[in-house]
Amino acid sequence: MTRTVYLSPPDVGPLEESYLIAALRSGWVAPVGPDLEAFERDVADRVGTRGAVAVSSGTAALHLALLGVGVEPGAVVVVPTLTFVATANAVRYTGARPVFVDCDPRTGNVDVPLLADLLQRLRARGERIAAVVPVDMFGACVDYTSLLPACEDAGVPVVEDAAEALGATHRGRAAGSFGRVGALSFNGNKIMTTSGGGMLVSDDLSLLTRARHLATQAREPAAHYEHRETGYNYRLSNLLAALGRAQLVRLDGMIGRRRQLRDRYAKLFAPVPGVELVGADDAASNCWLTVIRARPDQSGWRAADLAAHLAARDIETRPVWKPMHRQPAYAGSESLLTGAADDLFAEGLTLPSGSALTERQIGAVLGAIDEFLTVRTGVSPA
């Protein structure tokens, strides 16, 4: 490990080691076994759904979820333009066409009134809208109180991309449970990890049974290898599921550490004009990533200036996701925009947020930011 302070490094320790060794010694090292079944039950219980299917990545979970709600070639799927590319890629895997919609500038989550407008326009044009995929950005749930009725009125199923949001809630209900099916990610930088991995969660057990079948190469229940359709090699291994079970035990503690760090950022930036924490007023966020937005006309500096200052001190930051409508891979895609995602991309900065950061590393990050602000504003916010 280098001296670099990373954005969101994996947080693993003795508990994960003990679960992995126990799984290894059990002999269940393939994508089947008791830890895999237990991990699915544990996550379903945590999210509050009737079932779950563990797969090799969050992208695989999204792909199977879209297939599960009937997304087919030629259909349209509405996707926020502010998201990681996996959301849009999963739509393309099905042969459907993503149509992008802009975000709420305060949270980065989908702009629900704009989404409702887009659904109305697409329906008026006779488009076959197969799904809406809201993304719970930076670990905070979308405003599902408003979104679900809008999608229900349009007769469109919701596939919730909760890759970043396990442990977050909206009005007491867990992220992942709002759509007909939800997709979680356990990538190495997420709130908890299985190294790689993901999971579908849903109350629709027939959808989950179908997803499990497709995830195991669509193998038919025969002694020989029998396949009537093309499936996918998407199942999670039992070893990684064991790692996930240990991480799930520690989930609330890890969320607590990220929340404490966000609170320290909030205190540091509070007196700085033109700077705000994106989604900071959502107390039910899992605080996966802390994102600031700096308006140069008020702050006197750009987010990129702070990023360069921190990079020079071996501290990793990252711009907010580049919107999908700006990505070359999706050039020419239909979009309904307000400019909010473009502004967040230009003015947003993601700060080190991981629960594995040591107090010394956190002190180094906060000290470096304080140094930057003192030089730029002439006043120390500390």
XYZ file of C-alpha atoms in Angstrom:
382
model
C 0.000 0.000 0.000
C 1.352 3.459 -0.898
C 0.965 6.615 1.183
C -1.888 7.771 -1.066
C -5.164 8.618 0.631
C -7.753 6.942 -1.559
C -11.305 8.045 -2.196
C -13.143 4.985 -0.904
C -10.818 2.038 -0.228
C -12.133 -1.367 0.905
C -12.626 -1.679 4.651
C -11.760 -5.260 5.586
C -10.217 -6.788 8.699
C -10.113 -9.786 11.013
C -13.841 -10.568 10.752
C -13.681 -10.821 6.956
C -10.568 -12.979 7.246
C -12.315 -15.407 9.606
C -15.367 -15.749 7.357
C -13.183 -16.322 4.280
C -11.014 -18.937 5.971
C -14.087 -20.775 7.235
C -15.577 -20.821 3.732
C -12.304 -21.960 2.208
C -11.901 -24.767 4.705
C -15.476 -25.876 4.086
C -14.552 -26.719 0.501
C -17.315 -24.542 -0.955
C -15.190 -22.446 -3.307
C -17.446 -22.546 -6.381
C -20.425 -20.266 -7.226
C -22.648 -22.392 -5.017
C -22.658 -23.105 -1.295
C -24.076 -22.251 2.130
C -22.494 -18.792 2.389
C -24.007 -17.790 -0.954
C -27.472 -18.820 0.161
C -27.029 -17.178 3.580
C -25.702 -13.950 2.023
C -28.772 -13.704 -0.189
C -31.055 -14.197 2.825
C -29.094 -11.682 4.916
C -29.224 -8.951 2.265
C -32.905 -9.564 1.500
C -33.644 -9.257 5.211
C -31.640 -6.031 5.430
C -33.376 -4.474 2.417
C -36.787 -5.857 3.338
C -37.534 -7.805 0.175
C -38.792 -11.363 -0.165
C -35.691 -12.572 -1.977
C -32.327 -11.839 -3.567
C -29.931 -13.259 -6.157
C -26.178 -12.703 -5.776
C -24.237 -12.119 -8.992
C -20.761 -11.200 -10.161
C -21.237 -7.404 -10.365
C -23.711 -4.586 -9.981
C -23.779 -4.288 -13.756
C -24.806 -7.931 -14.059
C -27.551 -7.280 -11.517
C -28.831 -4.335 -13.561
C -28.730 -6.353 -16.774
C -30.733 -9.216 -15.272
C -33.128 -6.789 -13.598
C -33.898 -5.115 -16.916
C -34.454 -8.493 -18.574
C -36.672 -9.412 -15.641
C -39.092 -6.545 -16.248
C -39.263 -7.369 -19.957
C -36.838 -4.885 -21.537
C -36.280 -5.961 -25.126
C -34.582 -4.667 -28.291
C -36.333 -1.631 -29.712
C -37.736 -0.428 -26.406
C -36.844 2.787 -24.571
C -35.455 2.892 -21.010
C -35.245 6.203 -19.158
C -31.931 6.696 -17.317
C -30.519 9.687 -15.387
C -27.742 11.363 -17.317
C -25.800 11.797 -14.070
C -24.701 8.267 -13.264
C -21.871 5.778 -13.725
C -21.821 4.312 -17.202
C -22.931 0.850 -16.023
C -26.523 2.070 -15.764
C -26.651 2.987 -19.431
C -24.533 0.031 -20.548
C -26.926 -2.441 -18.945
C -29.717 -0.944 -21.057
C -27.667 -1.415 -24.202
C -26.929 -5.049 -23.295
C -30.657 -5.725 -23.690
C -30.815 -4.068 -27.117
C -33.004 -1.263 -25.777
C -32.259 2.452 -26.178
C -31.458 4.696 -23.179
C -33.075 8.125 -23.063
C -31.430 10.444 -20.564
C -33.022 12.847 -18.106
C -31.352 15.516 -15.989
C -30.870 15.652 -12.241
C -31.918 17.677 -9.226
C -28.999 20.085 -8.648
C -29.369 19.844 -4.868
C -28.904 16.077 -4.650
C -27.659 14.760 -7.988
C -30.636 12.391 -8.066
C -33.084 12.340 -10.949
C -35.255 15.435 -11.426
C -38.641 13.810 -10.843
C -40.881 16.540 -12.388
C -38.633 16.504 -15.462
C -38.866 12.708 -15.595
C -42.665 12.887 -15.505
C -42.541 15.387 -18.377
C -40.267 13.074 -20.373
C -42.526 10.056 -19.819
C -45.481 12.083 -21.058
C -43.583 13.161 -24.174
C -42.391 9.636 -24.960
C -45.869 8.178 -24.508
C -47.397 10.877 -26.714
C -44.949 9.869 -29.402
C -45.934 6.229 -29.130
C -42.606 5.006 -27.757
C -42.548 1.663 -25.950
C -41.099 2.640 -22.531
C -39.911 -0.583 -20.938
C -38.504 0.784 -17.672
C -37.271 3.739 -15.651
C -33.950 3.295 -13.830
C -33.567 5.845 -10.992
C -30.086 5.894 -9.460
C -29.568 6.536 -5.741
C -26.630 8.912 -6.189
C -23.729 9.120 -3.748
C -25.584 6.883 -1.283
C -28.833 8.857 -0.987
C -32.225 7.619 -2.124
C -34.196 9.277 -4.888
C -37.409 11.026 -3.837
C -39.469 7.864 -4.340
C -42.496 9.467 -2.732
C -42.771 11.527 -5.920
C -41.146 9.197 -8.443
C -43.185 6.025 -7.912
C -46.604 7.631 -8.599
C -45.201 9.310 -11.742
C -43.986 5.958 -13.095
C -47.157 4.190 -12.022
C -49.277 6.783 -13.833
C -47.235 6.121 -16.968
C -47.504 2.347 -16.518
C -43.720 1.931 -16.502
C -41.877 -0.458 -14.144
C -39.063 0.875 -11.957
C -35.663 -0.830 -11.799
C -33.862 0.810 -8.889
C -30.127 1.263 -9.334
C -29.145 1.202 -5.672
C -25.528 0.276 -6.405
C -24.260 3.104 -4.184
C -26.954 3.119 -1.539
C -27.125 -0.079 0.539
C -27.980 1.019 4.071
C -29.666 4.261 3.029
C -33.395 4.771 3.493
C -36.207 7.002 2.253
C -38.971 7.623 4.796
C -37.919 4.526 6.689
C -37.827 2.207 3.691
C -34.527 0.730 2.519
C -32.716 1.541 -0.707
C -33.176 -1.291 -3.190
C -36.763 -1.982 -2.188
C -38.598 0.706 -4.151
C -38.766 -0.680 -7.658
C -40.143 -3.918 -8.948
C -36.518 -4.991 -8.621
C -33.400 -3.323 -7.235
C -29.719 -3.741 -8.065
C -26.899 -3.474 -5.506
C -23.144 -3.344 -6.040
C -20.383 -4.771 -3.881
C -17.509 -3.391 -5.928
C -14.321 -2.631 -4.009
C -15.119 1.061 -3.577
C -18.700 0.673 -2.361
C -20.143 1.050 1.138
C -19.396 -2.676 1.621
C -17.609 -5.017 -0.742
C -17.226 -8.611 -1.834
C -14.241 -7.549 -3.953
C -16.522 -7.607 -6.981
C -20.157 -8.580 -6.922
C -23.730 -7.422 -6.951
C -27.254 -8.517 -6.081
C -30.817 -8.294 -7.293
C -33.411 -7.726 -4.573
C -37.148 -7.979 -5.119
C -40.501 -9.159 -3.777
C -41.134 -10.775 -7.166
C -39.907 -14.316 -6.587
C -40.677 -15.443 -10.141
C -38.476 -12.619 -11.477
C -35.676 -13.703 -9.126
C -36.031 -17.363 -10.132
C -35.714 -16.344 -13.763
C -32.677 -14.172 -12.977
C -30.972 -17.014 -11.104
C -31.587 -19.305 -14.088
C -30.098 -16.814 -16.561
C -27.154 -16.134 -14.244
C -26.169 -19.796 -14.283
C -25.815 -20.125 -18.062
C -29.547 -20.899 -18.324
C -28.786 -24.493 -17.460
C -31.843 -26.738 -17.433
C -32.371 -29.178 -14.532
C -30.927 -32.230 -16.266
C -28.063 -34.572 -15.375
C -26.307 -33.594 -18.586
C -25.764 -29.991 -19.744
C -29.011 -28.868 -21.357
C -29.545 -25.258 -22.530
C -32.624 -23.993 -24.362
C -31.543 -20.335 -24.462
C -28.492 -18.142 -24.040
C -27.650 -17.481 -20.407
C -24.842 -15.699 -18.568
C -22.011 -16.699 -16.255
C -23.026 -14.179 -13.590
C -23.212 -16.031 -10.256
C -21.183 -14.862 -7.251
C -18.759 -17.351 -5.698
C -19.370 -18.807 -2.260
C -16.025 -17.410 -1.078
C -16.974 -13.850 -1.998
C -20.387 -14.333 -0.434
C -18.626 -15.240 2.826
C -16.714 -11.958 2.601
C -20.015 -10.171 2.026
C -21.603 -11.744 5.090
C -18.822 -10.389 7.280
C -19.101 -6.947 5.675
C -22.856 -6.897 6.244
C -22.289 -7.483 9.977
C -20.140 -4.336 10.012
C -22.280 -2.244 7.648
C -23.836 0.101 10.192
C -20.474 0.798 11.805
C -18.938 1.614 8.435
C -21.824 3.947 7.600
C -21.334 5.648 10.954
C -17.658 6.346 10.226
C -18.517 7.836 6.818
C -21.196 9.995 8.417
C -18.755 11.297 11.015
C -16.314 12.221 8.247
C -19.053 13.988 6.278
C -19.953 15.975 9.397
C -16.329 17.114 9.689
C -16.317 18.205 6.053
C -19.577 20.064 6.626
C -18.094 21.935 9.582
C -14.944 22.771 7.613
C -16.765 24.158 4.570
C -19.665 25.841 6.435
C -18.084 29.340 6.552
C -16.787 29.173 2.968
C -18.948 31.207 0.547
C -20.190 29.455 -2.578
C -19.497 25.915 -1.322
C -22.131 23.343 -0.401
C -22.233 19.616 0.283
C -24.427 17.883 -2.273
C -27.383 16.172 -0.594
C -26.163 17.151 2.852
C -29.685 17.587 4.245
C -30.524 13.884 3.743
C -29.993 12.348 7.189
C -30.906 8.894 5.840
C -28.072 8.752 3.310
C -25.401 6.084 3.819
C -22.805 8.833 3.115
C -21.015 6.646 0.568
C -19.294 9.624 -1.017
C -19.105 13.210 0.192
C -19.386 15.620 -2.725
C -18.888 19.362 -2.562
C -20.010 21.881 -5.129
C -17.920 25.057 -5.451
C -19.352 27.975 -7.410
C -16.269 29.882 -8.625
C -18.049 33.236 -8.858
C -18.678 33.067 -5.091
C -15.831 30.914 -3.768
C -13.084 32.474 -5.893
C -11.712 29.056 -6.781
C -12.711 26.030 -8.835
C -13.195 22.451 -7.685
C -10.314 21.517 -9.988
C -8.035 23.900 -8.055
C -8.739 22.073 -4.788
C -8.329 18.718 -6.553
C -4.889 19.726 -7.806
C -3.889 20.973 -4.337
C -4.882 17.650 -2.765
C -3.328 15.543 -5.549
C -0.001 17.245 -4.869
C -0.300 15.866 -1.324
C -1.102 12.299 -2.420
C -4.804 12.687 -1.678
C -7.224 11.276 -4.250
C -10.345 13.149 -5.318
C -12.542 12.737 -8.369
C -14.910 14.937 -10.358
C -18.600 14.126 -10.238
C -19.633 11.638 -12.950
C -19.380 13.035 -16.446
C -22.994 13.048 -17.678
C -23.970 10.287 -20.071
C -25.114 12.762 -22.729
C -21.479 14.036 -22.801
C -19.967 10.563 -23.175
C -18.707 9.676 -26.679
C -20.217 6.195 -26.300
C -23.668 7.795 -26.039
C -23.248 10.693 -28.457
C -26.511 11.477 -30.192
C -28.692 9.800 -27.562
C -31.979 11.501 -26.817
C -31.942 13.590 -23.623
C -34.151 15.988 -21.697
C -31.843 18.410 -19.904
C -31.810 21.481 -17.679
C -28.026 21.871 -17.404
C -27.968 20.669 -13.778
C -25.780 17.612 -14.441
C -23.377 19.669 -16.529
C -23.061 22.160 -13.669
C -22.389 19.420 -11.114
C -19.770 17.904 -13.393
C -18.076 21.305 -13.785
C -18.311 22.400 -10.154
C -18.464 19.164 -8.146
C -15.672 17.306 -6.391
C -15.780 13.982 -4.589
C -13.664 13.891 -1.429
C -12.076 10.945 0.419
C -14.986 9.280 2.188
C -14.007 5.715 3.098
C -14.673 4.102 6.450
C -11.190 2.550 6.353
C -9.440 5.926 6.462
C -7.354 6.285 9.599
C -7.554 9.308 11.871
C -4.102 10.273 10.644
C -5.256 10.160 7.011
C -8.415 12.122 7.815
C -6.326 14.700 9.638
C -4.056 14.996 6.604
C -7.044 15.553 4.280
C -8.727 18.127 6.512
C -5.426 19.895 7.124
C -4.697 20.094 3.399
C -8.159 21.521 2.684
C -7.753 24.037 5.508
C -4.389 25.061 4.054
C -5.970 25.538 0.608
C -8.869 27.595 1.949
C -6.588 29.763 4.060
C -4.447 30.625 1.044
C -7.434 31.200 -1.240
C -9.640 33.141 1.169
C -7.105 34.553 3.586
C -9.097 33.167 6.492
C -8.703 29.761 8.109
C -12.103 28.049 8.466
C -10.732 25.760 11.214
